[in-house]
Tab-separated table of C-alpha atoms and ligand atoms in Angstrom:
chain	number	residue	atom	x	y	z
A	1	MET	CA	-21.799	-38.422	22.534
A	2	ALA	CA	-19.966	-39.213	18.853
A	3	LEU	CA	-19.276	-36.507	17.061
A	4	ASP	CA	-18.133	-37.111	13.405
A	5	THR	CA	-14.369	-35.648	13.147
A	6	ASN	CA	-14.309	-35.839	9.705
A	7	ALA	CA	-17.253	-33.412	9.039
A	8	LEU	CA	-15.151	-30.872	11.341
A	9	ALA	CA	-12.478	-31.564	9.338
A	10	ARG	CA	-14.208	-30.365	5.905
A	11	ILE	CA	-14.984	-27.298	7.484
A	12	TYR	CA	-12.052	-26.228	9.884
A	13	GLY	CA	-9.395	-28.124	8.211
A	14	SER	CA	-7.010	-30.758	8.873
A	15	ALA	CA	-3.918	-29.194	9.211
A	16	ASP	CA	-3.977	-28.457	12.826
A	17	PRO	CA	-5.120	-31.528	15.210
A	18	GLN	CA	-5.012	-29.440	17.878
A	19	ALA	CA	-7.436	-26.980	16.449
A	20	LEU	CA	-9.698	-29.763	15.491
A	21	ALA	CA	-9.881	-31.604	19.006
A	22	ALA	CA	-10.653	-28.264	20.352
A	23	GLN	CA	-13.581	-28.061	17.802
A	24	GLU	CA	-14.619	-31.230	19.219
A	25	ARG	CA	-14.602	-30.416	22.828
A	26	ARG	CA	-16.812	-26.752	21.721
A	27	TYR	CA	-19.222	-29.148	19.514
A	28	ALA	CA	-19.659	-31.326	22.529
A	29	ARG	CA	-20.187	-28.600	25.160
A	30	ALA	CA	-22.887	-27.362	22.352
A	31	LEU	CA	-24.646	-30.292	22.228
A	32	GLU	CA	-24.918	-30.965	26.022
A	33	ALA	CA	-25.911	-27.531	26.238
A	34	PHE	CA	-28.721	-27.645	23.973
A	35	ALA	CA	-30.151	-30.775	25.238
A	36	ARG	CA	-30.373	-29.309	28.509
A	37	ARG	CA	-32.299	-26.278	26.997
A	38	TYR	CA	-34.915	-28.167	24.920
A	39	GLY	CA	-34.586	-31.707	26.002
A	40	PRO	CA	-33.553	-34.975	24.416
A	41	GLY	CA	-33.928	-35.602	20.555
A	42	GLU	CA	-32.971	-35.122	16.854
A	43	VAL	CA	-30.239	-31.839	16.534
A	44	ARG	CA	-28.638	-30.429	13.685
A	45	ALA	CA	-25.362	-28.381	13.734
A	46	TYR	CA	-24.797	-25.649	11.453
A	47	HIS	CA	-22.238	-23.564	10.975
A	48	ALA	CA	-21.097	-19.672	9.162
A	49	PRO	CA	-17.851	-18.255	8.797
A	50	GLY	CA	-17.149	-14.287	9.574
A	51	ARG	CA	-14.684	-12.830	7.165
A	52	VAL	CA	-11.926	-10.289	6.599
A	53	ASN	CA	-11.628	-8.546	3.498
A	54	LEU	CA	-7.851	-8.719	2.093
A	55	ILE	CA	-9.055	-5.804	-0.351
A	56	GLY	CA	-12.360	-3.949	-1.538
A	57	GLU	CA	-13.287	-1.554	1.078
A	58	HIS	CA	-16.775	0.148	0.416
A	59	THR	CA	-16.793	-0.831	-3.247
A	60	ASP	CA	-19.388	-4.303	-2.747
A	61	TYR	CA	-22.867	-1.189	-2.324
A	62	ASN	CA	-21.174	0.452	-5.353
A	63	HIS	CA	-21.425	-2.766	-7.392
A	64	GLY	CA	-17.788	-2.970	-7.623
A	65	TYR	CA	-15.349	-5.878	-6.686
A	66	VAL	CA	-14.106	-7.336	-3.516
A	67	MET	CA	-11.627	-10.179	-2.174
A	68	PRO	CA	-13.052	-11.355	1.454
A	69	VAL	CA	-11.673	-14.329	2.685
A	70	ALA	CA	-13.564	-16.521	5.610
A	71	LEU	CA	-12.462	-17.232	8.870
A	72	ASP	CA	-12.503	-20.280	11.170
A	73	LYS	CA	-14.264	-18.024	13.605
A	74	ASP	CA	-17.918	-18.528	13.173
A	75	VAL	CA	-20.925	-18.832	14.619
A	76	LEU	CA	-22.743	-22.381	15.086
A	77	LEU	CA	-26.101	-22.725	15.320
A	78	LEU	CA	-28.040	-25.829	16.839
A	79	ALA	CA	-31.171	-26.482	15.625
A	80	ARG	CA	-34.169	-28.697	16.000
A	81	PRO	CA	-36.742	-28.485	13.304
A	82	ARG	CA	-40.325	-27.786	14.600
A	83	ARG	CA	-43.986	-28.917	13.519
A	84	ASP	CA	-45.276	-25.490	13.524
A	85	GLY	CA	-43.742	-22.204	12.422
A	86	VAL	CA	-42.248	-20.577	15.621
A	87	VAL	CA	-38.564	-19.915	16.121
A	88	ARG	CA	-37.450	-19.648	20.111
A	89	MET	CA	-33.543	-19.005	20.008
A	90	ASP	CA	-31.186	-18.748	22.837
A	91	ASN	CA	-27.899	-18.092	22.894
A	92	LEU	CA	-24.683	-19.574	24.946
A	93	GLU	CA	-23.100	-16.353	26.036
A	94	GLY	CA	-24.841	-13.808	29.017
A	95	GLY	CA	-26.339	-10.717	27.418
A	96	PHE	CA	-28.458	-12.364	24.594
A	97	PRO	CA	-32.548	-12.533	25.705
A	98	GLN	CA	-34.393	-15.708	24.900
A	99	ARG	CA	-36.509	-14.615	21.820
A	100	THR	CA	-39.409	-16.214	20.737
A	101	PHE	CA	-40.814	-15.203	17.123
A	102	SER	CA	-43.551	-16.951	14.355
A	103	VAL	CA	-42.117	-16.909	10.851
A	104	ALA	CA	-45.490	-16.270	9.217
A	105	ALA	CA	-46.088	-13.312	11.683
A	106	GLU	CA	-45.646	-9.741	10.058
A	107	ILE	CA	-42.886	-9.180	11.912
A	108	SER	CA	-41.402	-5.598	12.701
A	109	PRO	CA	-37.654	-4.547	13.835
A	110	GLN	CA	-36.642	-4.970	17.280
A	111	PRO	CA	-35.145	-1.809	18.496
A	112	VAL	CA	-31.399	-1.585	16.964
A	113	GLY	CA	-28.941	-3.733	18.640
A	114	ASP	CA	-31.598	-6.547	19.128
A	115	TRP	CA	-30.361	-9.788	18.248
A	116	ALA	CA	-33.354	-11.402	17.386
A	117	ASN	CA	-33.017	-9.015	14.312
A	118	TYR	CA	-30.407	-10.992	12.950
A	119	ALA	CA	-32.854	-14.492	12.839
A	120	GLN	CA	-36.043	-12.282	12.055
A	121	GLY	CA	-34.614	-10.933	8.922
A	122	PRO	CA	-34.270	-13.886	7.136
A	123	ALA	CA	-37.538	-15.919	8.355
A	124	GLU	CA	-39.196	-13.180	7.136
A	125	ILE	CA	-37.554	-13.744	3.333
A	126	LEU	CA	-37.911	-17.219	3.291
A	127	GLU	CA	-41.053	-16.883	4.333
A	128	ARG	CA	-42.429	-14.184	1.845
A	129	GLU	CA	-40.192	-16.227	-0.961
A	130	HIS	CA	-40.574	-19.719	-0.082
A	131	GLY	CA	-43.789	-19.821	1.918
A	132	PRO	CA	-46.038	-19.653	3.573
A	133	GLY	CA	-46.342	-22.744	6.487
A	134	LEU	CA	-42.537	-22.627	6.888
A	135	HIS	CA	-41.353	-24.703	9.769
A	136	GLY	CA	-39.641	-22.999	12.400
A	137	LEU	CA	-36.859	-23.923	14.816
A	138	ASP	CA	-35.542	-24.532	18.906
A	139	ALA	CA	-31.979	-22.714	18.403
A	140	LEU	CA	-29.332	-22.486	20.624
A	141	VAL	CA	-26.702	-20.321	19.034
A	142	ASP	CA	-22.534	-20.546	20.295
A	143	GLY	CA	-20.802	-17.626	18.999
A	144	GLY	CA	-18.320	-16.814	22.180
A	145	ALA	CA	-14.580	-16.441	22.223
A	146	PRO	CA	-12.372	-18.182	21.520
A	147	TYR	CA	-14.238	-19.777	18.320
A	148	GLY	CA	-16.956	-17.210	17.590
A	149	VAL	CA	-16.629	-14.088	15.235
A	150	PRO	CA	-15.544	-11.250	17.350
A	151	ARG	CA	-18.472	-8.996	17.666
A	152	GLY	CA	-18.409	-5.249	16.329
A	153	ALA	CA	-14.964	-5.935	15.175
A	154	GLY	CA	-15.400	-5.654	11.742
A	155	LEU	CA	-15.403	-9.438	11.193
A	156	SER	CA	-18.912	-9.919	10.032
A	157	SER	CA	-20.283	-11.137	13.130
A	158	SER	CA	-24.012	-10.026	12.064
A	159	SER	CA	-23.674	-11.711	8.622
A	160	ALA	CA	-22.490	-14.664	10.046
A	161	LEU	CA	-25.721	-14.397	12.418
A	162	THR	CA	-27.738	-14.200	9.770
A	163	VAL	CA	-26.205	-16.742	7.521
A	164	ALA	CA	-26.480	-19.793	10.284
A	165	PHE	CA	-30.343	-19.279	10.579
A	166	ALA	CA	-30.777	-18.739	7.137
A	167	VAL	CA	-29.231	-21.983	6.299
A	168	ALA	CA	-30.692	-23.538	9.087
A	169	LEU	CA	-34.425	-22.885	7.857
A	170	ALA	CA	-33.914	-23.619	4.367
A	171	GLU	CA	-32.201	-26.928	5.381
A	172	VAL	CA	-35.373	-27.582	7.618
A	173	ASN	CA	-37.610	-26.565	5.152
A	174	ASP	CA	-36.266	-28.603	2.213
A	175	LEU	CA	-35.980	-25.269	0.171
A	176	GLY	CA	-33.193	-26.801	-1.930
A	177	LEU	CA	-31.739	-23.022	-1.400
A	178	ALA	CA	-28.246	-22.443	-1.307
A	179	GLY	CA	-25.024	-21.513	-2.759
A	180	PRO	CA	-25.218	-17.586	-4.510
A	181	ALA	CA	-29.413	-17.377	-4.223
A	182	LEU	CA	-28.785	-18.221	-0.441
A	183	ALA	CA	-26.338	-15.648	-0.048
A	184	ASP	CA	-28.543	-13.284	-2.103
A	185	ALA	CA	-31.429	-13.758	0.422
A	186	CYS	CA	-29.288	-13.324	3.594
A	187	SER	CA	-27.777	-10.071	2.107
A	188	ARG	CA	-31.336	-8.818	1.368
A	189	ALA	CA	-32.795	-10.002	4.966
A	190	GLU	CA	-29.960	-7.661	6.454
A	191	TRP	CA	-31.163	-4.472	5.145
A	192	TYR	CA	-34.247	-5.596	7.514
A	193	VAL	CA	-32.027	-4.365	10.295
A	194	GLY	CA	-31.769	-0.955	8.889
A	195	THR	CA	-27.947	-1.018	7.211
A	196	ARG	CA	-27.794	-0.183	3.738
A	197	GLY	CA	-24.865	-2.345	3.008
A	198	GLY	CA	-23.716	-4.823	0.346
A	199	ILE	CA	-23.381	-8.265	-0.339
A	200	MET	CA	-19.750	-9.149	0.421
A	201	ASP	CA	-19.978	-10.638	3.936
A	202	GLN	CA	-23.051	-13.096	2.911
A	203	PHE	CA	-21.715	-14.232	-0.282
A	204	ILE	CA	-18.199	-14.904	1.829
A	205	SER	CA	-19.762	-16.773	4.262
A	206	VAL	CA	-22.077	-18.631	2.154
A	207	LEU	CA	-19.688	-19.675	-0.458
A	208	ALA	CA	-16.104	-19.883	1.156
A	209	ARG	CA	-13.549	-22.439	0.479
A	210	GLN	CA	-10.477	-23.432	2.101
A	211	GLU	CA	-7.346	-21.510	1.458
A	212	HIS	CA	-8.607	-19.532	-0.848
A	213	ALA	CA	-10.045	-16.031	-0.923
A	214	LEU	CA	-13.176	-15.197	-2.852
A	215	PHE	CA	-13.210	-12.391	-6.021
A	216	LEU	CA	-16.583	-11.371	-6.069
A	217	ASP	CA	-18.328	-8.890	-9.403
A	218	CYS	CA	-20.783	-7.398	-6.766
A	219	ARG	CA	-23.029	-6.386	-9.753
A	220	PRO	CA	-25.662	-8.482	-10.606
A	221	ALA	CA	-25.438	-9.713	-14.160
A	222	ALA	CA	-27.841	-8.170	-16.626
A	223	ASP	CA	-29.944	-11.448	-17.621
A	224	GLY	CA	-30.702	-11.914	-13.785
A	225	SER	CA	-28.372	-15.019	-13.828
A	226	GLY	CA	-26.265	-13.598	-10.643
A	227	TYR	CA	-23.409	-12.621	-9.479
A	228	ALA	CA	-19.850	-13.866	-10.976
A	229	TYR	CA	-16.991	-15.095	-8.569
A	230	ARG	CA	-13.839	-17.254	-8.397
A	231	HIS	CA	-11.906	-18.616	-5.943
A	232	VAL	CA	-8.469	-18.042	-5.584
A	233	PRO	CA	-5.800	-19.944	-3.830
A	234	LEU	CA	-3.955	-18.402	-1.334
A	235	PRO	CA	-0.357	-18.260	-0.836
A	236	ALA	CA	0.828	-21.057	1.044
A	237	GLU	CA	4.172	-18.759	2.137
A	238	TYR	CA	2.112	-16.171	3.714
A	239	ALA	CA	0.038	-15.934	6.675
A	240	ILE	CA	-3.046	-13.303	6.955
A	241	VAL	CA	-2.924	-11.741	10.015
A	242	VAL	CA	-5.930	-10.143	11.514
A	243	ALA	CA	-5.326	-7.798	14.488
A	244	ASP	CA	-8.346	-6.641	16.512
A	245	SER	CA	-7.849	-2.787	17.757
A	246	GLY	CA	-10.831	-3.224	20.643
A	247	LEU	CA	-12.267	-0.143	19.176
A	248	ARG	CA	-15.735	-0.689	18.188
A	249	HIS	CA	-18.459	0.340	15.564
A	250	THR	CA	-22.083	-0.483	14.492
A	251	ASN	CA	-23.053	-0.567	11.275
A	252	THR	CA	-26.530	0.716	12.038
A	253	GLY	CA	-25.081	3.855	13.135
A	254	PRO	CA	-25.409	6.639	10.996
A	255	HIS	CA	-21.370	6.756	9.616
A	256	TYR	CA	-22.046	3.708	7.057
A	257	ASN	CA	-25.257	4.931	5.908
A	258	ARG	CA	-23.540	7.995	5.517
A	259	ARG	CA	-21.239	7.011	3.047
A	260	VAL	CA	-23.847	5.244	1.102
A	261	ALA	CA	-25.186	8.127	0.678
A	262	GLU	CA	-22.230	10.483	-0.903
A	263	CYS	CA	-21.774	7.663	-3.086
A	264	ARG	CA	-25.257	7.594	-4.360
A	265	ILE	CA	-25.177	11.761	-4.708
A	266	GLY	CA	-22.417	11.032	-6.653
A	267	VAL	CA	-23.656	9.087	-8.603
A	268	ARG	CA	-26.651	11.180	-9.285
A	269	LEU	CA	-24.265	14.131	-9.910
A	270	LEU	CA	-22.676	11.978	-12.721
A	271	ALA	CA	-25.399	10.741	-14.574
A	272	ALA	CA	-27.192	14.081	-15.222
A	273	ARG	CA	-24.015	14.186	-17.630
A	274	TYR	CA	-23.685	10.454	-18.511
A	275	PRO	CA	-26.841	8.418	-18.544
A	276	GLY	CA	-25.207	5.313	-18.590
A	277	ILE	CA	-23.875	6.069	-14.465
A	278	THR	CA	-26.322	3.859	-12.572
A	279	HIS	CA	-23.291	2.830	-9.876
A	280	LEU	CA	-19.959	4.109	-9.221
A	281	ARG	CA	-19.076	1.180	-10.994
A	282	ASP	CA	-19.674	2.418	-14.229
A	283	VAL	CA	-17.076	4.803	-14.016
A	284	GLU	CA	-14.361	2.905	-14.500
A	285	ASP	CA	-15.485	3.054	-17.958
A	286	HIS	CA	-14.712	6.840	-18.369
A	287	PRO	CA	-11.143	8.808	-17.035
A	288	TRP	CA	-10.943	9.849	-14.025
A	289	PRO	CA	-9.987	13.304	-14.800
A	290	GLU	CA	-13.609	14.011	-16.991
A	291	ILE	CA	-15.491	12.437	-13.741
A	292	GLU	CA	-13.840	14.594	-11.122
A	293	PRO	CA	-14.852	18.262	-12.211
A	294	LEU	CA	-18.337	16.852	-11.860
A	295	LEU	CA	-18.252	16.327	-8.148
A	296	PRO	CA	-17.837	18.467	-5.733
A	297	GLU	CA	-15.462	18.140	-2.446
A	298	ALA	CA	-18.220	19.021	-0.096
A	299	ILE	CA	-22.364	19.895	-1.318
A	300	ASP	CA	-24.604	20.834	1.640
A	301	ARG	CA	-28.372	19.636	1.678
A	302	GLU	CA	-29.425	23.076	0.238
A	303	GLU	CA	-27.582	22.972	-2.708
A	304	LEU	CA	-28.813	19.490	-3.619
A	305	LEU	CA	-32.215	20.213	-2.778
A	306	ALA	CA	-32.274	22.772	-5.461
A	307	MET	CA	-30.411	19.895	-7.803
A	308	GLY	CA	-33.753	18.578	-7.282
A	309	ILE	CA	-31.705	15.352	-4.915
A	310	ASP	CA	-33.262	14.979	-1.792
A	311	PRO	CA	-30.816	13.649	0.718
A	312	ALA	CA	-33.632	12.517	2.829
A	313	ARG	CA	-34.685	10.114	0.225
A	314	ILE	CA	-31.317	9.181	-1.421
A	315	LEU	CA	-31.124	5.652	0.688
A	316	ASP	CA	-33.978	3.516	-0.056
A	317	SER	CA	-37.079	3.379	2.445
A	318	GLY	CA	-36.150	6.817	3.350
A	319	VAL	CA	-33.155	6.463	6.030
A	320	ASP	CA	-31.849	9.540	6.685
A	321	PRO	CA	-28.252	9.901	6.292
A	322	GLN	CA	-28.203	12.313	8.993
A	323	THR	CA	-25.774	15.100	7.919
A	324	ASP	CA	-25.741	18.524	6.126
A	325	THR	CA	-22.587	18.602	4.267
A	326	PHE	CA	-21.871	15.812	1.761
A	327	SER	CA	-17.855	14.877	0.711
A	328	VAL	CA	-18.571	13.538	-2.679
A	329	ARG	CA	-15.814	13.913	-4.760
A	330	ARG	CA	-13.223	12.213	-2.181
A	331	ARG	CA	-15.265	9.131	-1.590
A	332	CYS	CA	-15.960	8.430	-5.446
A	333	ARG	CA	-12.120	8.590	-5.758
A	334	HIS	CA	-11.651	6.245	-3.196
A	335	VAL	CA	-14.284	3.643	-5.007
A	336	VAL	CA	-13.254	4.374	-8.386
A	337	THR	CA	-9.662	3.645	-7.564
A	338	GLU	CA	-10.345	1.051	-5.266
A	339	ASN	CA	-12.052	-0.969	-8.176
A	340	ARG	CA	-9.226	-0.904	-9.826
A	341	ARG	CA	-6.841	-2.306	-7.166
A	342	VAL	CA	-9.316	-5.322	-6.513
A	343	LEU	CA	-9.144	-6.451	-10.029
A	344	ASP	CA	-4.956	-6.032	-9.903
A	345	ALA	CA	-5.122	-7.732	-6.544
A	346	CYS	CA	-6.729	-10.845	-7.888
A	347	GLU	CA	-4.675	-11.002	-10.578
A	348	ALA	CA	-1.534	-10.341	-8.578
A	349	LEU	CA	-2.844	-13.368	-6.353
A	350	GLU	CA	-3.004	-15.605	-9.123
A	351	ALA	CA	0.349	-14.807	-10.742
A	352	GLY	CA	1.805	-15.651	-6.985
A	353	ASP	CA	3.103	-11.780	-6.880
A	354	VAL	CA	2.749	-11.552	-3.208
A	355	ALA	CA	4.784	-7.881	-3.401
A	356	ARG	CA	2.390	-6.299	-5.714
A	357	LEU	CA	-0.610	-7.688	-3.792
A	358	GLY	CA	1.112	-6.027	-0.492
A	359	THR	CA	1.385	-2.806	-2.445
A	360	LEU	CA	-1.832	-2.440	-3.706
A	361	MET	CA	-3.460	-3.583	-0.060
A	362	ASN	CA	-1.228	-0.582	1.421
A	363	ALA	CA	-2.334	1.688	-1.254
A	364	ALA	CA	-5.997	0.654	-0.448
A	365	HIS	CA	-5.513	1.703	3.543
A	366	GLU	CA	-4.137	4.802	2.248
A	367	SER	CA	-7.323	5.688	0.264
A	368	ALA	CA	-9.318	4.571	2.784
A	369	ARG	CA	-7.600	6.646	5.285
A	370	ASP	CA	-7.676	9.821	3.491
A	371	ASP	CA	-10.141	9.807	0.829
A	372	TYR	CA	-12.903	7.506	2.520
A	373	GLU	CA	-12.074	8.377	5.739
A	374	ILE	CA	-13.105	5.290	7.680
A	375	SER	CA	-9.888	5.071	9.956
A	376	THR	CA	-9.054	6.251	13.465
A	377	PRO	CA	-6.033	6.645	15.393
A	378	GLU	CA	-5.899	3.328	16.856
A	379	ILE	CA	-5.862	1.871	13.217
A	380	GLU	CA	-3.230	3.880	12.202
A	381	ALA	CA	-1.148	2.826	15.048
A	382	LEU	CA	-2.122	-0.994	14.501
A	383	VAL	CA	-1.084	-0.295	10.411
A	384	ARG	CA	1.950	1.827	11.183
A	385	LEU	CA	3.437	-0.747	13.930
A	386	ALA	CA	2.747	-3.689	11.431
A	387	LEU	CA	4.345	-2.379	8.282
A	388	GLY	CA	7.908	-1.634	10.616
A	389	LEU	CA	7.815	-5.377	11.833
A	390	PRO	CA	9.949	-8.160	10.109
A	391	GLY	CA	8.145	-10.344	7.389
A	392	ALA	CA	5.092	-7.448	6.839
A	393	VAL	CA	4.676	-6.649	3.291
A	394	ALA	CA	0.830	-5.086	3.637
A	395	ALA	CA	-0.967	-3.899	6.522
A	396	ARG	CA	-4.514	-1.989	5.941
A	397	LEU	CA	-7.994	-1.368	7.601
A	398	THR	CA	-10.686	-4.102	6.850
A	399	GLY	CA	-14.308	-4.092	7.373
A	400	ALA	CA	-16.587	-0.884	7.446
A	401	GLY	CA	-13.738	1.037	9.741
A	402	TRP	CA	-14.673	3.451	12.383
A	403	GLY	CA	-12.737	0.681	14.526
A	404	GLY	CA	-12.316	-2.740	14.568
A	405	CYS	CA	-9.637	-4.675	12.807
A	406	ILE	CA	-6.429	-4.537	10.650
A	407	VAL	CA	-5.168	-7.010	7.813
A	408	ALA	CA	-1.583	-8.025	7.450
A	409	LEU	CA	0.005	-10.442	5.056
A	410	VAL	CA	3.415	-11.691	6.627
A	411	ALA	CA	5.661	-14.101	5.885
A	412	GLN	CA	4.568	-17.600	7.470
A	413	GLU	CA	8.031	-18.151	9.470
A	414	ALA	CA	7.579	-14.294	11.119
A	415	ALA	CA	3.954	-14.390	12.028
A	416	GLY	CA	4.203	-15.744	15.712
A	417	ASP	CA	7.071	-13.065	16.284
A	418	PHE	CA	4.730	-10.333	13.961
A	419	ALA	CA	1.618	-11.053	16.298
A	420	ALA	CA	3.255	-10.712	19.588
A	421	ARG	CA	5.596	-7.634	19.018
A	422	LEU	CA	2.516	-6.107	17.277
A	423	VAL	CA	0.603	-6.649	20.677
A	424	ALA	CA	3.269	-5.022	22.612
A	425	GLY	CA	4.187	-2.262	20.663
A	426	TYR	CA	0.539	-1.314	20.499
A	427	ARG	CA	0.161	-1.676	24.154
A	428	ALA	CA	2.834	0.833	24.888
A	429	GLU	CA	1.078	3.267	22.379
A	430	THR	CA	-2.156	3.572	23.131
A	431	ASN	CA	-2.461	1.690	26.737
A	432	ARG	CA	-5.013	-0.522	24.699
A	433	GLN	CA	-4.881	-5.107	24.233
A	434	ALA	CA	-5.239	-5.992	20.691
A	435	GLN	CA	-6.200	-9.699	19.936
A	436	VAL	CA	-4.003	-10.701	16.910
A	437	PHE	CA	-5.071	-14.121	15.246
A	438	VAL	CA	-3.704	-15.585	12.102
A	439	CYS	CA	-6.571	-16.423	9.747
A	440	HIS	CA	-7.226	-20.343	8.893
A	441	SER	CA	-9.492	-19.956	6.601
A	442	ALA	CA	-12.668	-22.120	6.527
A	443	ALA	CA	-15.472	-23.696	4.652
A	444	GLY	CA	-18.485	-21.755	3.451
A	445	ALA	CA	-21.810	-22.070	5.471
A	446	GLY	CA	-23.959	-25.021	5.853
A	447	LEU	CA	-25.258	-28.287	7.865
A	448	VAL	CA	-21.884	-29.840	9.583
A	449	LEU	CA	-23.687	-32.712	11.282
A	450	GLN	CA	-26.666	-33.973	12.261
A	451	THR	CA	-26.977	-36.143	15.543
A	452	ARG	CA	-29.093	-37.380	18.721
A	453	VAL	CA	-28.746	-35.739	21.692
B	1	LIG	C1	-19.335	-3.732	6.201
B	1	LIG	C2	-20.916	-3.974	5.223
B	1	LIG	C3	-20.292	-4.703	3.849
B	1	LIG	C4	-19.259	-3.622	3.362
B	1	LIG	C5	-18.146	-3.393	4.408
B	1	LIG	C6	-17.078	-2.260	3.586
B	1	LIG	O1	-18.735	-4.988	6.251
B	1	LIG	O2	-21.614	-5.063	5.877
B	1	LIG	O3	-20.988	-5.045	3.030
B	1	LIG	O4	-20.149	-2.583	2.402
B	1	LIG	O5	-18.383	-2.874	5.700
B	1	LIG	O6	-16.306	-2.704	2.542
């Protein structure tokens, strides 16, 4: 079967011929499996990358700033358009049951954790906004190791799946939906599964550019023109190393939504004095000492209710944050200081000042640990070990937190040694196996090739 290797190079980079050859074999295997599953005929291959966030954690849903990088680990989706509105989905890995649904049906989410939600979300949004009568697909997902985005590791495996389905549905239906508009639809599609997340993961998956980070302002422009962003070149002499602690979390759990609720409570308290504050982003216009006294270190449900703030209604669609006490001051402090750090980090990266970028990333970790309280002993072990190794200028937890991965900035020539020593040190300290890999930033989601099987 002839694969278009130029198409693969455009996505995964041409720097390493071995990696490219491995991708070719992966695509060939997936195409064969597709033919076995759905029979001979036309097939289109779409990819959507996962991401690692360099800096800007838990700022996106506060209308703040983020700076992620796309991975060359992705979701590969093979699809054949259908005449009707049915989506059939299957997966090359075990543990994912086959699913069938209609894009036109009023669909309610499957139980939390069901992978069909990540296809039903975009189908529902696209049908509602670009339908009716969208065509469905026969789809086969390939997201397994070592090419897939590790799942539940804070590298946006679920967003990559959502984006892959959205890209495929938009393309087979000729919707002309791409770039920020597509990313925006994807982020709304993910609310469907119950996470009150921001827009970072979907935007980087759609807009990524090889060898670049994405600086993204998560506040939509007041005139409806969308979001401001720019691609920032990565320093060639430093490797972005990702180390997966092996500890899993799920965004749909209560932790994440609780943090969102704490931020929104902060906004409500501040807005009583400064009506211009609608999101924590707006706090950048006020000196922190002016803000701090308005935010209690902790406040409970009864006190909030007495002030007219109902925590059960603070998250849209009435998702209850499932706690009685809210730590407001330190959560807000993290977001406000993190926004400043992202702006400074972007400036440092553009000026080629890696030392400054490293200092900011390290400060971001301390803030995430102490003020946002999203670290774990395993993540702390990884960060401490990483910072003690030669060539490392920064190490911080990345993603939502409560497990998952760290991201480190390491001098290129030291990266191999760094990975080996980090794995050994982590095993000695925690008896756990870390997966460490160097991030080769890939291109954003889209159609990779169209062929027949
Ligand atoms: C998850 C969410 C993102 C973002 C990060 C934390 O990955 O999906 O929108 O909030 O957590 O920075």
